[in-house]
Coordinates of C-alpha atoms in Angstrom, one line a residue:
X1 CA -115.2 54.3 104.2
X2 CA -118.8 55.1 103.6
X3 CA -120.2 55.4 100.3
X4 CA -121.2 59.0 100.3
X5 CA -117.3 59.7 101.4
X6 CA -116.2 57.8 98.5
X7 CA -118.7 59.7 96.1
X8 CA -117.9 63.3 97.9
X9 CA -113.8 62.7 97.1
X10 CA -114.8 61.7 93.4
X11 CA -116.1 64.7 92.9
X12 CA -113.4 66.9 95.0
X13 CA -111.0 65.3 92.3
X14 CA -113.3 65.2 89.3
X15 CA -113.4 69.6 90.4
X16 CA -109.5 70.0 90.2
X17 CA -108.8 67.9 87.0
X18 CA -107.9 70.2 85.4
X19 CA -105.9 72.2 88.1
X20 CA -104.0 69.3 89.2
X21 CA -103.4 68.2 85.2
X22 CA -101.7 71.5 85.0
X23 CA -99.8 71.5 87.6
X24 CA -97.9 68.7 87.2
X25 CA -97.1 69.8 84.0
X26 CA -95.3 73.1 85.7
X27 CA -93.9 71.1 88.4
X28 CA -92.4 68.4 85.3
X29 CA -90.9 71.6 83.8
X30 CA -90.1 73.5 86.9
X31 CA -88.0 69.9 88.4
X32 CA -85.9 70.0 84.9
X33 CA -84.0 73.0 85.4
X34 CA -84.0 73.8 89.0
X35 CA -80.8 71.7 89.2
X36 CA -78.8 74.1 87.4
X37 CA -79.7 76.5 90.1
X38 CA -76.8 78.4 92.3
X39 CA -72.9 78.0 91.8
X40 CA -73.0 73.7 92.6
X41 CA -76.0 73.4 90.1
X42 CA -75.5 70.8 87.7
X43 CA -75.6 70.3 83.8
X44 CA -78.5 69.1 81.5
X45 CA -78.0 66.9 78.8
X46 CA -80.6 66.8 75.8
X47 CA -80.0 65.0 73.0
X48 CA -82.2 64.9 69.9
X49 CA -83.6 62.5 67.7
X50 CA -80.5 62.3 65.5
X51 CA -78.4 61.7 68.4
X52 CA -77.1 65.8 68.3
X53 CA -76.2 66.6 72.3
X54 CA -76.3 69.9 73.8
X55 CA -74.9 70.6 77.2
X56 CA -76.0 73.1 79.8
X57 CA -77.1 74.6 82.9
X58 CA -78.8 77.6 80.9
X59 CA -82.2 77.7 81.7
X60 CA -83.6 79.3 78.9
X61 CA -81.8 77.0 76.6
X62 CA -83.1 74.0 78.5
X63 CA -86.9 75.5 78.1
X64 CA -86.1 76.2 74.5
X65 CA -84.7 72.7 73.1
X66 CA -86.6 70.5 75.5
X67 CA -89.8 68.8 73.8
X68 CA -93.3 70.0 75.2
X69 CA -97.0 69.1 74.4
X70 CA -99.1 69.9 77.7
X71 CA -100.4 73.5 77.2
X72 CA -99.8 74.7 80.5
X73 CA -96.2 73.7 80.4
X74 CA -96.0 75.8 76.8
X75 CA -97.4 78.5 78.7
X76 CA -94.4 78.6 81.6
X77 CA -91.7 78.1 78.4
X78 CA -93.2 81.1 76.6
X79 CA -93.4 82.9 80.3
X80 CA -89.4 82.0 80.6
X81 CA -88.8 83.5 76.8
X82 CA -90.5 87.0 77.7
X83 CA -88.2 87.0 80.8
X84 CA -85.3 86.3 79.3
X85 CA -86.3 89.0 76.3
X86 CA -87.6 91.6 78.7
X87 CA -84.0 91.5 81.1
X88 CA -81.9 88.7 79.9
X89 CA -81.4 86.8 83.2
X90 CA -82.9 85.0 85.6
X91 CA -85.8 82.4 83.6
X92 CA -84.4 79.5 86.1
X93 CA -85.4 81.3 89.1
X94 CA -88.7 82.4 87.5
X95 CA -89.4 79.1 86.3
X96 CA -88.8 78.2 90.1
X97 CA -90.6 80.3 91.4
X98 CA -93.6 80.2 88.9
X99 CA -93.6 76.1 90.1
X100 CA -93.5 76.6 93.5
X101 CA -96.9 79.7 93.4
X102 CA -98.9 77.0 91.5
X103 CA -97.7 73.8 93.8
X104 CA -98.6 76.0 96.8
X105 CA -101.7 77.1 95.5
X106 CA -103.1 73.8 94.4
X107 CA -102.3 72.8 98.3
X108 CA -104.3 75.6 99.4
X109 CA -107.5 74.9 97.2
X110 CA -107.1 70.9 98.0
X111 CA -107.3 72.3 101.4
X112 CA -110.6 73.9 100.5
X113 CA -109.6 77.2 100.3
X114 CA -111.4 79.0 97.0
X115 CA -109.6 79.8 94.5
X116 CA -110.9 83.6 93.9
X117 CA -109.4 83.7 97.7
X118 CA -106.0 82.2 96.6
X119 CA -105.2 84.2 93.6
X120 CA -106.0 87.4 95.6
X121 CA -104.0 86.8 98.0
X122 CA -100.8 85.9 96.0
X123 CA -101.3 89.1 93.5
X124 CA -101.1 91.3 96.8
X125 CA -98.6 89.1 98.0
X126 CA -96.6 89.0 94.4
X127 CA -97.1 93.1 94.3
X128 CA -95.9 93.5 97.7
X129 CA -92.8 91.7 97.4
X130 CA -92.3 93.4 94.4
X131 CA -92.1 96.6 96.2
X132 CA -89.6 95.1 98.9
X133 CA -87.0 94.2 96.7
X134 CA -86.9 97.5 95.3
X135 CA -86.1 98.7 99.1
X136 CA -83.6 96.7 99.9
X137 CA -82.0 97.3 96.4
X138 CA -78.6 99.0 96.5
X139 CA -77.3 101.8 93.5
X140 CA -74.7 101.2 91.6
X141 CA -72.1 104.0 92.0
X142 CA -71.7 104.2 88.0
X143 CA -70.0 101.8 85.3
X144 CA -66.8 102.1 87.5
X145 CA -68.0 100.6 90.2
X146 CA -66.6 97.4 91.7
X147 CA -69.4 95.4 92.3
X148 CA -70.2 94.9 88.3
X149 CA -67.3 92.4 88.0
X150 CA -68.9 90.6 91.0
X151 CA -72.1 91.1 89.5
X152 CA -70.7 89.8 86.0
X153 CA -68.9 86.5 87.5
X154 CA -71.7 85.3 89.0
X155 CA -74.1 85.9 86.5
X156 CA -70.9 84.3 83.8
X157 CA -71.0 81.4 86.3
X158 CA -67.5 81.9 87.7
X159 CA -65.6 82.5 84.3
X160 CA -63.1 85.5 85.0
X161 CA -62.4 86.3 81.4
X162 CA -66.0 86.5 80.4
X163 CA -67.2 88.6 83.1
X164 CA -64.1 90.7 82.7
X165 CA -64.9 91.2 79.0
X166 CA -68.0 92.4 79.8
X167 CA -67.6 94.8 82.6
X168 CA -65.0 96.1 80.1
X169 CA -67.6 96.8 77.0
X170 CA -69.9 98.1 79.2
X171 CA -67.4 100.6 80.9
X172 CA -66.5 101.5 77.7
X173 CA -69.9 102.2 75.8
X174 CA -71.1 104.2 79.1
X175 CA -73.8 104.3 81.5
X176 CA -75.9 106.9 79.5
X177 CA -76.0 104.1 76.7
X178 CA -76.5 100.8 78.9
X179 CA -79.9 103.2 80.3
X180 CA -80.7 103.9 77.2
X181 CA -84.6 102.5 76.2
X182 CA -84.2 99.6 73.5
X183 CA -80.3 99.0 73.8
X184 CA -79.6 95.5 74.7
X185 CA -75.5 94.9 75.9
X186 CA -75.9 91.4 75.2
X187 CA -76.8 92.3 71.6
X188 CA -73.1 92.4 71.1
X189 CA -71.9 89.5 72.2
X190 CA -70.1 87.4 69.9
X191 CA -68.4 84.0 70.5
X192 CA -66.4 82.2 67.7
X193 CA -64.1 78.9 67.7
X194 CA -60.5 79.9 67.9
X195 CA -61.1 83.6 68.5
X196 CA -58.9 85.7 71.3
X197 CA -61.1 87.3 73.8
X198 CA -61.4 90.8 73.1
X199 CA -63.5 93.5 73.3
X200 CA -63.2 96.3 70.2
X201 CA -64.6 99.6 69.5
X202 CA -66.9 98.7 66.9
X203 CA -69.4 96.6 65.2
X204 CA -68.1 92.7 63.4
X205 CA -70.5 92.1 59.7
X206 CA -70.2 87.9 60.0
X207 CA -69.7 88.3 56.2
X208 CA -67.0 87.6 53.9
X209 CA -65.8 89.9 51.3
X210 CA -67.2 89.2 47.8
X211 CA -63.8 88.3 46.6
X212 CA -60.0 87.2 47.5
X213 CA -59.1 90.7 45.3
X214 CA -60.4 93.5 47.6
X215 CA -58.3 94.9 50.4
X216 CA -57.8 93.4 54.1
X217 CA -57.2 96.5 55.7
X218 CA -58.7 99.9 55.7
X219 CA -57.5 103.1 57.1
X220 CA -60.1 106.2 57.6
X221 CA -62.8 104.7 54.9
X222 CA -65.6 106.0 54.1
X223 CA -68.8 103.6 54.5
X224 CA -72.0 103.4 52.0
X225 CA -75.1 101.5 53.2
X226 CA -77.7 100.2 50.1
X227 CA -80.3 98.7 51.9
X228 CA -81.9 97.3 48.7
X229 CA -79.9 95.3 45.7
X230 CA -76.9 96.3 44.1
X231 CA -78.6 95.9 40.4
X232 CA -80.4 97.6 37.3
X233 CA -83.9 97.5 37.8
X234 CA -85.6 94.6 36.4
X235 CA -87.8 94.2 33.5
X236 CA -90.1 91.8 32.5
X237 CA -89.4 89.6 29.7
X238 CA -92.3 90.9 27.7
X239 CA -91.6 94.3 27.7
X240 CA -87.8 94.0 27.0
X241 CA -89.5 92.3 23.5
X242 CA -90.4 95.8 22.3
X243 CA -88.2 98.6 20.9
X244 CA -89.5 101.2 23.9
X245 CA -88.7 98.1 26.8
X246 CA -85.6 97.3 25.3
X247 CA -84.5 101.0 25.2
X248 CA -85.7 102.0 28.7
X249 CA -84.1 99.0 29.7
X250 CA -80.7 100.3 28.5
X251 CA -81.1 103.1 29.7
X252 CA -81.7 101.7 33.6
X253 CA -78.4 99.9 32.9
X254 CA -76.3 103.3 32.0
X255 CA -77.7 104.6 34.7
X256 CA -76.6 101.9 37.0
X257 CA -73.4 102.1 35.5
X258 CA -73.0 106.1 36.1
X259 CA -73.9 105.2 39.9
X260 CA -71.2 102.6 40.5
X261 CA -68.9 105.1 38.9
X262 CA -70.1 107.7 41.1
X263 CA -69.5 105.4 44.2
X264 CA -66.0 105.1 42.9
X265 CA -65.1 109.2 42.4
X266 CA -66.5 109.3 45.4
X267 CA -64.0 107.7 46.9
X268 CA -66.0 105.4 48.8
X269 CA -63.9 102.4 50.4
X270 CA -66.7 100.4 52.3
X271 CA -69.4 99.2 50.8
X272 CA -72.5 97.2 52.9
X273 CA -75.0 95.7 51.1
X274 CA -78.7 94.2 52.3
X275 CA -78.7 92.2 48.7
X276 CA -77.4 91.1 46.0
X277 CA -74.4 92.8 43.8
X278 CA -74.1 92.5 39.6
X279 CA -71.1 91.0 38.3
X280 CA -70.3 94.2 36.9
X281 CA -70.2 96.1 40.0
X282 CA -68.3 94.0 41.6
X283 CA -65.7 93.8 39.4
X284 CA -65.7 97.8 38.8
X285 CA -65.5 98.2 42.6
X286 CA -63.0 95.7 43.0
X287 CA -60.5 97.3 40.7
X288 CA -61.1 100.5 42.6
X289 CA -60.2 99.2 45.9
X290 CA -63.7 99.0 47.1
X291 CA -64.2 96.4 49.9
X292 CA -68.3 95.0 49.1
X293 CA -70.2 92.8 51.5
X294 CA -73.4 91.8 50.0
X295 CA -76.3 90.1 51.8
X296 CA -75.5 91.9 55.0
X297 CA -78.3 91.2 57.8
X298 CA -80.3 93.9 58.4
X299 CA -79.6 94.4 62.3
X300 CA -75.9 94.4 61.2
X301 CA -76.7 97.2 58.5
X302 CA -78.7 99.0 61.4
X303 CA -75.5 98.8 64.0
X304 CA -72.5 99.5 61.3
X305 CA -75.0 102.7 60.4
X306 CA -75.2 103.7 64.2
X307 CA -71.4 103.6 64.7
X308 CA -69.7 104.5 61.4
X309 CA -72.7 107.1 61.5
X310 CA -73.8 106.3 58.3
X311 CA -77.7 106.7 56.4
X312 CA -78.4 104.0 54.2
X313 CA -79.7 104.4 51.0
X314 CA -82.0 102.5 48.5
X315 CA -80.7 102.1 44.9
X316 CA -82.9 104.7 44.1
X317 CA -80.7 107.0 45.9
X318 CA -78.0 106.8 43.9
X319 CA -79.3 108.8 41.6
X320 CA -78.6 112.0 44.0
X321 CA -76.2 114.3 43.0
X322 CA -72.6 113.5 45.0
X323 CA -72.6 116.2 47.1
X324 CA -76.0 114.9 48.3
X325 CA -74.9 111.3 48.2
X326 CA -72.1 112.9 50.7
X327 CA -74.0 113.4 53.2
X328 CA -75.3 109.7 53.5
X329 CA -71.6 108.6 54.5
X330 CA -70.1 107.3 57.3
X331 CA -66.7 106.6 58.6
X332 CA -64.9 103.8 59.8
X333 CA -61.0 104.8 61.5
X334 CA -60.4 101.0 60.4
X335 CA -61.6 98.3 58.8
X336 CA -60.1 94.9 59.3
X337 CA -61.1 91.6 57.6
X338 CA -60.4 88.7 59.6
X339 CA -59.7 85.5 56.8
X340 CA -59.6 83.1 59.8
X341 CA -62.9 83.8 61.3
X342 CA -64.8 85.3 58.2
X343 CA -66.3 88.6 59.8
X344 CA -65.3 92.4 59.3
X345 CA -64.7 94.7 61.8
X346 CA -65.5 98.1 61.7
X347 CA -63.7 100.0 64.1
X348 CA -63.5 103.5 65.2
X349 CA -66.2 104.7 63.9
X350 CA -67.6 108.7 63.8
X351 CA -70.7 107.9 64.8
X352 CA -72.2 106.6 68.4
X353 CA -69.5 104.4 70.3
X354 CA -70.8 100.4 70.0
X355 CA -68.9 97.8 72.0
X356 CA -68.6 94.0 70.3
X357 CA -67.5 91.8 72.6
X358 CA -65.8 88.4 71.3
X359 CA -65.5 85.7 73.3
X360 CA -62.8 83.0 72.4
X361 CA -63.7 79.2 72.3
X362 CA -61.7 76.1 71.9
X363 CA -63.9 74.0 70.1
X364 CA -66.9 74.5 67.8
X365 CA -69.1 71.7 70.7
X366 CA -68.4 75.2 73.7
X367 CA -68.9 78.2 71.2
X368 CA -72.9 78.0 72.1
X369 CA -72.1 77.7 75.5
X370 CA -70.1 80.8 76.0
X371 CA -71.9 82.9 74.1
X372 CA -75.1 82.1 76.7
X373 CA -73.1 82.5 79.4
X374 CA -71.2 85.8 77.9
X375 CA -75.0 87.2 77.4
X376 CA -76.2 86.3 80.7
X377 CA -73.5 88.1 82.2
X378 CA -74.2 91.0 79.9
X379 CA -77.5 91.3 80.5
X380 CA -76.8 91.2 84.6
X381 CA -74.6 93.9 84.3
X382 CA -77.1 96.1 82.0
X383 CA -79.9 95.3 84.7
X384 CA -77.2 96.5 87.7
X385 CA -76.6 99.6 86.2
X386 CA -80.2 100.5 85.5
X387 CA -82.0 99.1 89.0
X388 CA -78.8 98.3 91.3
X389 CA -78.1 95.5 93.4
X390 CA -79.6 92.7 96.0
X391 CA -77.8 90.1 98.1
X392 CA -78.1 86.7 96.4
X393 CA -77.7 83.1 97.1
X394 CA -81.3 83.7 98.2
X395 CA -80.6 85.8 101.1
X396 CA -83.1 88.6 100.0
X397 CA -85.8 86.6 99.2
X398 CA -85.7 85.0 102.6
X399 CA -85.9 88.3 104.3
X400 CA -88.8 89.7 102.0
X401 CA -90.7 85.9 103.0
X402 CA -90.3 87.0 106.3
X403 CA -91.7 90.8 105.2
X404 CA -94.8 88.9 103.8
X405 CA -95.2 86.7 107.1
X406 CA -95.6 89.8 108.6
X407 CA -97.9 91.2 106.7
X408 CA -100.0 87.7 106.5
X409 CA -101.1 88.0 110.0
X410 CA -102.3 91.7 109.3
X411 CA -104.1 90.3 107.1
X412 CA -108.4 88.9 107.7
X413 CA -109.8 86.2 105.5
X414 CA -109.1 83.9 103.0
X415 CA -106.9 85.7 101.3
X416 CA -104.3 85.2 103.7
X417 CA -103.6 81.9 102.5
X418 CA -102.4 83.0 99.0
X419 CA -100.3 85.4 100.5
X420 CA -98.5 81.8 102.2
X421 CA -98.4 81.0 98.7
X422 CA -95.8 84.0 98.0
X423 CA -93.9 83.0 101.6
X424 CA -93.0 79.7 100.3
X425 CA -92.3 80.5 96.7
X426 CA -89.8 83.1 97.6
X427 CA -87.9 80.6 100.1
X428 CA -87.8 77.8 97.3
X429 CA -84.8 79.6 95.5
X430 CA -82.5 79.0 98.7
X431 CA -84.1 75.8 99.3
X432 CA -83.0 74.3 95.7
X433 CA -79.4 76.4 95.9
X434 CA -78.5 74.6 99.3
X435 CA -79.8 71.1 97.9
X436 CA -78.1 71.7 94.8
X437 CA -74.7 72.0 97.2
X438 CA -75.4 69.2 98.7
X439 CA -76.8 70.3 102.2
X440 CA -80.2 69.8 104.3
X441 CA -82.3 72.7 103.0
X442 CA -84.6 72.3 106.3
X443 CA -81.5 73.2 108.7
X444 CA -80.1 76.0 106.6
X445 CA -83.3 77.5 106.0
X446 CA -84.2 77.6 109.9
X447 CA -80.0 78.7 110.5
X448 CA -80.4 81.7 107.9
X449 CA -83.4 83.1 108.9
X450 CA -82.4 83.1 112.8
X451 CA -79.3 84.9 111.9
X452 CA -81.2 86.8 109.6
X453 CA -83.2 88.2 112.6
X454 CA -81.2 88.4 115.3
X455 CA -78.7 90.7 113.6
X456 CA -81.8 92.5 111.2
X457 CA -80.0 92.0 108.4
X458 CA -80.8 91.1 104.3
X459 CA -77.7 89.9 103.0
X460 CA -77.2 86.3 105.3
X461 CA -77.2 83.2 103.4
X462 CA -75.5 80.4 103.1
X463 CA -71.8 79.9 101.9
X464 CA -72.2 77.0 99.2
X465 CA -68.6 75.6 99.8
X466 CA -68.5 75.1 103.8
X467 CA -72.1 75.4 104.6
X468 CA -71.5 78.5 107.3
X469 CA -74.0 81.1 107.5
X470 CA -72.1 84.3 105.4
X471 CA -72.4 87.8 104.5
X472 CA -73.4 87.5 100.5
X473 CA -72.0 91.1 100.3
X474 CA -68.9 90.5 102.0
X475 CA -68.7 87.6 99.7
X476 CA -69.9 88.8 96.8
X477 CA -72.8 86.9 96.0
X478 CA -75.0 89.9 94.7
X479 CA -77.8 89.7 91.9
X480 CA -79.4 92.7 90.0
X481 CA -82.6 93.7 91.4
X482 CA -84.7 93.6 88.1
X483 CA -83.8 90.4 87.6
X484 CA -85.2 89.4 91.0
X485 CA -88.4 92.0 90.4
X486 CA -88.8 91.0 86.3
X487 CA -89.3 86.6 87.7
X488 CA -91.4 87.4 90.3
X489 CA -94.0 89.0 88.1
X490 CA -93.5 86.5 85.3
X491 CA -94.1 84.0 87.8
X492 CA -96.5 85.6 89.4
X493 CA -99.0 86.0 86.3
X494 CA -98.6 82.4 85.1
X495 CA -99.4 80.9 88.5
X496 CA -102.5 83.1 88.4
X497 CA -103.6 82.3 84.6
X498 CA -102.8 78.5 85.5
X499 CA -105.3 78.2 88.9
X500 CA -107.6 79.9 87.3
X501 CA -107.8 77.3 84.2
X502 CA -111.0 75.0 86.1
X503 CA -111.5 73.3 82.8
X504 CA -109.6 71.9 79.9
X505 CA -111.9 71.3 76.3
X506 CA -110.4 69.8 73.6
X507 CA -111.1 72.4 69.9
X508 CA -113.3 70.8 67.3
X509 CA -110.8 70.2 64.1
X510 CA -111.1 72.6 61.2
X511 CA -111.2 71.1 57.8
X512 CA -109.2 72.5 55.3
X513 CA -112.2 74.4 53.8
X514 CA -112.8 75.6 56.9
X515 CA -115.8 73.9 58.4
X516 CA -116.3 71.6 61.4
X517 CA -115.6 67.7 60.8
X518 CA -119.9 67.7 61.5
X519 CA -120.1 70.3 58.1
X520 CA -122.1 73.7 58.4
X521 CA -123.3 75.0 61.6
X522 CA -124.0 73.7 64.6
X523 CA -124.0 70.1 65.9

């Protein structure tokens, strides 16, 4: 090799530092989860400095407890968070997928290929495919249909009573809700050591009682929220030193008094609180049958207010005369306290039906473990109901590949070459299912997508348990389509903000006084 070849590489490497710095850092992050992709995908171990171990194929979970430094790989984690907060599902195959765009694109530019040209391509490429899976989408024929409990298992990874639990709360809270802007099904899932699976007709406050002396069970109760303390106002010490502090401050304490009474001739049986109760309120309340749960979180406040249709009130609110204080209520048909698991469940409530679902575990080690995979499964559902369904096991993404082919060599210029960015990307999902089951991606890949074309068809893939070429529909094997849709894009904008990173500059460190270690100004 000549000298001037040997100076020309240097500097073709010294050009993608950067590009290639951060993309092994994706592909690093990428290679940790996407064994736990598709029905044979396997566990992840990761065990902490204090020897804690937590076990699971959850890819989210992995992303979340793994330990990070490079920046780009920080960026992909925070890309796999907004997925999994946007639709609940699928940060494994955008983490996948979001590997694959940048290890395809750095081939293209090594290649010589610009990267302006590259990222072009794959954002027409990204948007187009976007647009395909929304055509070869399916409706769901409402919350009855049967394809939810398919859609359920496989997104619950093959547990039966978890996907059954949650096609059950979401039949029961209705498809006007699940649709409904904001609401999140997998807000209410709950998973507790030693629990039976159920799902009930009502919100669960993971509080205890204040005391052993207020009542278990409730019958038509009517439900208080104080958002604020249960207290007198306070005073400072100061001012309770003069004749005019001491005597406003008695007064505050009558009048806090006249309000617990009033809670009481009210007939007010449940009482939620976001604070703090006195001593004497609780023991006023208590020997009126009152059942108090102070320090209640503030989304639980928010739920038990949407169900039992309740308003809450500050302190301050108290002061209302009771028929105005009446119409701040809200009612609970029943209201058990659960001693073994230390929640309370209000049930039947007169306000909007909620759905808790409450998933049973054996030990306390699988509680964490079946709540993810309870919410996954939740979420999956939700996102079925809302967009509708795609074949999965990778069958779809296969035939949208072949979509993009098509449209490749339509297409002039350099740009092309990003869009054989998006082919591959989308056929890495089927590639790492089959190797996950243990079979030669290469020969499944060219038996699928022969099949695939011969008889025009989206839902062929390959059965994971005999390696045949099967109908994912006839089988089953269906995924929501905004999962699918939500992974592409997330993938999709962090391949694009990681190629077009060309260098990496370490920040000057701030003193605490805020200047630069050089002092004032400039260098």
């Amino acid at each position: 090799m000549s000298v001037k070849q040997v100076s020309s590489n240097t500097e073709v490497d010294e050009r993608l530092a950067a590009l290639m710095t951060n993309a092994n850092a994706i592909r690093a992050i990428s290679s940790a989860v996407e064994g736990t992709l598709g029905p044979k995908g396997l566990d992840t171990m990761l065990v902490d400095k204090f020897g804690d171990v937590v076990i699971t194929n959850d890819g989210v979970t992995i992303l979340q407890l793994m330990e990070v430094n490079h920046p780009a790989a920080r960026m992909l984690i925070k890309t796999a968070k907004a997925q999994q907060s946007e639709i609940g599902d699928g940060t494994t195959t955008a983490t996948v997928l979001a590997g694959s765009l940048i290890s395809e694109g750095v081939n293209q530019v090594t290649k010589g290929v610009p990267v302006s040209r590259v990222i072009e391509g794959l954002k027409a490429g990204v948007k187009k495919a976007i647009e395909m899976f929304h055509r070869h989408a399916r409706p769901i024929q409402g919350v009855h249909d049967p394809m939810l409990e398919r859609v359920a298992l496989v997104a619950g990874r093959e547990h039966q009573d978890i996907a059954q639990l949650v096609v059950d709360a979401a039949r029961l809270i209705g498809e006007e809700k699940l649709k409904e802007s904001g609401y999140k099904l997998s807000d209410s899932v709950r998973a507790r050591e030693g629990a039976d699976n159920q799902v009930l007709t009502g919100v669960i406050v993971n509080k205890k009682p204040m005391n052993e002396d207020m009542p278990k069970l409730l019958e038509n109760a009517s439900v208080l929220i104080v958002d604020d303390a249960l207290e007198p106002e306070e005073m400072g010490d100061e001012a309770l030193s003069t004749e005019a502090g001491f005597n406003w401050y008695r007064q505050k304490q009558q009048e806090f008094l006249e309000n617990i009474r009033k809670i009481i001739a009210l007939d007010i049986k449940v009482l939620l609180v976001d604070r703090g109760v006195e001593d004497i309120a609780e023991e006023m309340l208590t020997d009126a049958g009152v059942l108090v749960i102070q320090r209640v979180s503030s989304r639980e406040l928010k739920k038990a207010a949407e169900h039992t249709g309740a308003r809450a009130v500050k302190r301050t609110g108290l002061k209302r005369e009771p028929q105005d204080l009446t119409r701040y209520l809200g009612k609970a048909g029943k209201v058990i306290v659960d001693d073994k698991l230390e929640h309370v469940c209000l049930l039947q409530g007169s306000g909007k039906p909620v759905a808790t679902v409450l998933v049973g575990a054996a030990t306390e080690e699988v509680v964490g473990e079946r709540e993810r995979i309870a919410k996954d499964a939740a979420s999956a559902v939700q996102a079925a109901v809302k967009g509708g369904l795609v074949p999965g096991g990778g069958a779809v993404e296969l035939a949208v590949a072949r979509q993009i082919e098509e449209v490749r060599r339509e297409t002039k210029g350099m740009a092309a070459y990003g869009l054989d960015c998006v082919v591959g990307a989308l056929k890495k999902p089927f590639s790492q299912i089959i190797t996950n089951a243990g079979f030669n991606p290469l020969e499944k890949l060219g038996d699928v997508i022969a099949a695939q074309m011969e008889q025009e068809s989206d839902k062929l893939s390959i059965n994971c348990d005999n390696g045949e070429v099967s109908d994912m529909w006839e089988l089953g094997v269906i995924d929501p389509v905004l999962v699918k849709v939500h992974a592409l894009k997330a993938a999709g904008e962090v391949a694009e903000a990681i190629l077009r990173i060309d260098t990496i500059i370490k920040k000057r460190e701030e003193r605490a006084d805020g200047k630069g270690e050089h002092g004032e100004g400039n260098w």
